[in-house]
Amino acid sequence: MDLVLCHQIADFDTLGAAVGLSRLYPGTKIVLTGGTHPKIGEFLAYHRDEYPLIEARAVDPTQLRQLWIVDTQWRKQLGQAALWLDQPQVKITIYDHHVELSGDIAATTLYLEPVGATSTIIAEQLQAANLALTPTEATVLALGIHADTGSLTFEQTTVRDVQALAWLLSQGANQRAIATYSEAGLSEDLQPLLREAWEHLHQEEHHGYRLGWVLLATASYLPGLSRLVTQLADLSECDAILLGHAYRHNHLAVIARSQIPGVNVAYSLAALGGGGHAQAAAATVITETPEQVLKEVYHSLCQQVPHPPTAVELMSSPVRTVRPDTPIADAHRVLLRYGHSGLSVVDATGTLVGIISRRDLDIALHHGFAHAPVKGYMKAPVRTITPDTTLPEIQALMVKYDIGRLPVMTPKGNLLGIVTRTDVLRHLYALTVETETVCPLPTLNLYEALQQRLPSRLWALLQRAANIAKDRGWQLYLVGGAVRDLLLAIAQGSEAVPTREFDLVVDGVQQDEAAGVHLAQALHDLYRETVLQVYGQFQTAALHWPKHSDLAGFAVDIATARSEFYPYPAAHPEVAASSIRQDLYRRDFTINALALRLSAPRHGEVLDFFGGREDLEQRLIRVLHPNSFIEDPTRIFRAVRFAVRLGFELESQTRQYIDYALTSGVFEGDDRAASKRPSLQSRLRNELRHILELPVAPGEAFAGDRALTLLAELGALQCLDRHVCFDDAARARLQLVWQWWPQLPQKQKWQTVPLWQLLLLALIISAPTAVAIARQLQLSEDAIRWLQDLPALRQQWQAILAASARLSDYYHCLESYPLPLVVLLAAQLHSEPDPHRVELLRDYLWQWRLQKSLLNGHDLQALGYQRGPQLRQMLRALQAATLDGLVSDRASAIAYLQTHYPLP
């Protein structure tokens, strides 16, 4: 076991450094050795589950291998955990920035650097290792630097601290969170004024938010009051605050701060000629009635305060539950399956009796109680909230009682949903990174933008679907590719959204698992010409418009919001009803995990929980979670297809995940997975088809050229077979098929053979296992037969070429074989040294087989020959003579027959 130890009364620097080390050394856990600063406690009340924190009691000292100690060199600052340092097998590494001190811990390795914060040292190592951070990891490291450098104002601050902080901001460190939790000092002359402001502060609750105002009077102007306001807001926990400073008899300075979404303090101070921005503003006026002016500004501020979100808007639903007698191991598997950090415990009547967290389960498993019931480890009684509980009230409960999930109960005691730390954080600290791009994404109302860019029939379809959902109490979302393409169309100035299908998701407070199917059936009643398909296993349905209908070729897929679980790598996922957030999380890439709300009242709202819009701006394909390619290897091919089609790049971490999946052995599979391997192979076939049907870009020799090049570069073609490669010979084969097959005249019964299938066959024919690959990909029986017959045809063709120079022999060798097989033979021979053999095949396809006979059966009967099998033999001989140049016109053809087949 590898651990990072934080010193007692942990501050942001020791916590940030510990989190950074856990990222630098995966699998490392963090132990808080005793107590935290108040701000740390508040921060962890929201973020605890996002860091690998464990309890000291869960540590077995005999299993320790490596201890990292951050921001201290003294045993006494580690509490009881200092005893772990005496374990003989343990290696000890210290990271610290207090260079003037020399502690009493005997370290194996010591990183002691003259910088302002230990978090700076760790951030530098993370940057040097080219590791990408999550926003919450970057944020806590940035808070560590802010805390120990006074937000870069202390004397010990170095250029390295500034550079590390800049890098952390580039990694997504959240400025709102930093502003919330970082503290700056107050000068000595302002400290008495802070006490006075605290004693005279007027406070009240308004729509669930705490607002305050205070008026201070001094003889002259005092600088630095903005910092005093910030500290006063922290002390009072006001969400918005006004400070009036009266000086020189008739001067009034007003400073405003707000953390309330939707409140713009600059607007409230505009009447006084003030300026600033939504969260911070100031104004100075001349007035004989400073208190009255301040109250007027306060009244304007109150009018802006919106009704905060309530539990029913924030919560996740439905709630995953277990019974009190459920074994610990089973409950842990449920958490793994659905990615939750806790479960509600209900009895046989559905009554909520407890909550059990992942930490509780981990401790129970650590002590060997896998088969014990959860009732022995659950927390009870449970603090609950109602559907109308406001966001500020929820925040207060989470911080006060240090709880990460609050069940939402109806007045009748029914479990309606659950609000988690993650739900709260999404509303409090949604990332809004503004970057300059060549093609900036829009901020206009997407509902109107969608209406402007869709044909009227498709817009009417969406309107009808949204109205049906609203009438049934559901929320309806347009998700995935249509939202992505809409954003790109707006950014690129396009007046249309190129879409052939809609992907709709139904989400509801008290939905049943078949909500998506019910919506599809209701639409089918309105569009009777459609073909309705229902897939009960996946809680989805599809509507297809047939040929000759108004929306011919269009399709709508409708699903109930659901989560997925892969029982083993490359399997079909098992699904269960869930929320729109979890439905988006199960998707492949961030740019496809976007949703646009279609149902009122907030229609047009875009849900982007994973940074999809930013990746569209940066033109990146980023996978949603690390195991995505292991769970479904076809996503590697999808990633490449989207990158080529959109002109995007694979994000660097995504490339690493692909490499890990390809080297993990997942494609070999176990016996159980192998028995279901067709589910993977059929999905691979479909992805390859999409790749080989991509539009041809300038510089490409055929459809899919760049995609196959990238797949080969990644090593992903091993998903088909280790013998499949895309080298110069393979490119030549596919180029020949691409050029020949569409132009080939008179294909007859082979007219319907799709080009993509022949391209795929050309890709794999060099592999000794080509027939097995075709079977695994579930290609057509004809295609498999062509691969089986190809070696025999090639052998026969080479034998004829060696034995004869007559065209008729070449023709008779090929005439009994299907045209696609002859094209594949040409592709196979194309990269070999003798081009003459390929030219002869081309002559056969374009000339010899199309050559009309100089005489037909009726002509032969007119010449006196009797009907019968002999006529066919004579016509075949005549055709051979024509190919060999022995006859050239009707007269020479008759003479040839009279010579070789004289009449009696």
Coordinates of N, CA and C in Angstrom, one line a residue, residues 23 66 78 94 152 176 195 224 235 318 331 336 340 349 447 563 673 679 704 816 828 866 869 890:
R23 N -2.2 11.7 -8.1 CA -2.3 11.7 -9.6 C -1.0 11.2 -10.2
Q66 N 5.3 2.5 0.6 CA 5.9 3.8 0.3 C 5.0 4.9 1.0
L78 N 2.4 14.6 12.5 CA 1.7 13.5 11.8 C 0.8 12.7 12.8
I94 N 9.8 12.9 1.2 CA 9.3 14.2 1.8 C 9.3 15.2 0.7
L152 N -0.3 34.9 -4.2 CA 0.9 35.5 -4.9 C 1.4 36.8 -4.4
R176 N -14.0 30.2 -9.7 CA -15.1 30.5 -8.7 C -14.8 29.7 -7.4
R195 N -14.3 44.5 12.8 CA -15.1 44.2 14.0 C -16.4 45.1 14.1
G224 N -8.5 49.8 0.6 CA -8.5 48.4 1.0 C -9.8 47.8 1.5
L235 N -17.2 35.9 6.9 CA -17.6 35.7 8.3 C -19.1 35.5 8.5
P318 N -34.1 7.7 -11.2 CA -34.5 7.0 -10.0 C -33.3 6.8 -9.0
A331 N -23.7 -5.0 -2.4 CA -23.8 -3.6 -2.4 C -22.7 -2.9 -3.1
L336 N -20.2 -0.3 -8.1 CA -19.3 -0.4 -9.3 C -20.1 -0.4 -10.6
H340 N -21.9 4.9 -8.6 CA -22.3 5.8 -7.5 C -21.3 5.8 -6.4
T349 N -41.1 -2.5 2.6 CA -42.3 -1.6 2.2 C -41.8 -0.4 1.4
Y447 N -32.6 26.9 -29.1 CA -33.9 26.5 -29.5 C -34.3 27.2 -30.8
S563 N -28.5 4.2 -17.8 CA -27.1 4.0 -17.5 C -26.7 2.6 -18.1
A673 N -16.5 -14.4 -22.7 CA -16.6 -13.3 -23.6 C -16.5 -13.8 -25.1
S679 N -21.2 -10.1 -30.9 CA -21.7 -8.8 -30.6 C -20.6 -7.7 -30.9
G704 N -12.0 6.5 -46.6 CA -11.4 5.8 -45.5 C -9.9 5.7 -45.5
S816 N -16.4 -18.3 -65.4 CA -17.3 -19.0 -64.4 C -17.2 -18.4 -63.0
Q828 N -5.4 -8.1 -55.5 CA -4.4 -8.9 -54.8 C -3.1 -8.9 -55.7
Q866 N -28.6 -27.9 -86.9 CA -29.8 -28.3 -86.1 C -29.7 -27.8 -84.7
P869 N -27.4 -29.2 -78.2 CA -26.2 -28.8 -77.4 C -25.0 -28.3 -78.3
R890 N -18.6 -11.1 -89.9 CA -19.6 -12.1 -90.1 C -19.1 -13.2 -91.1

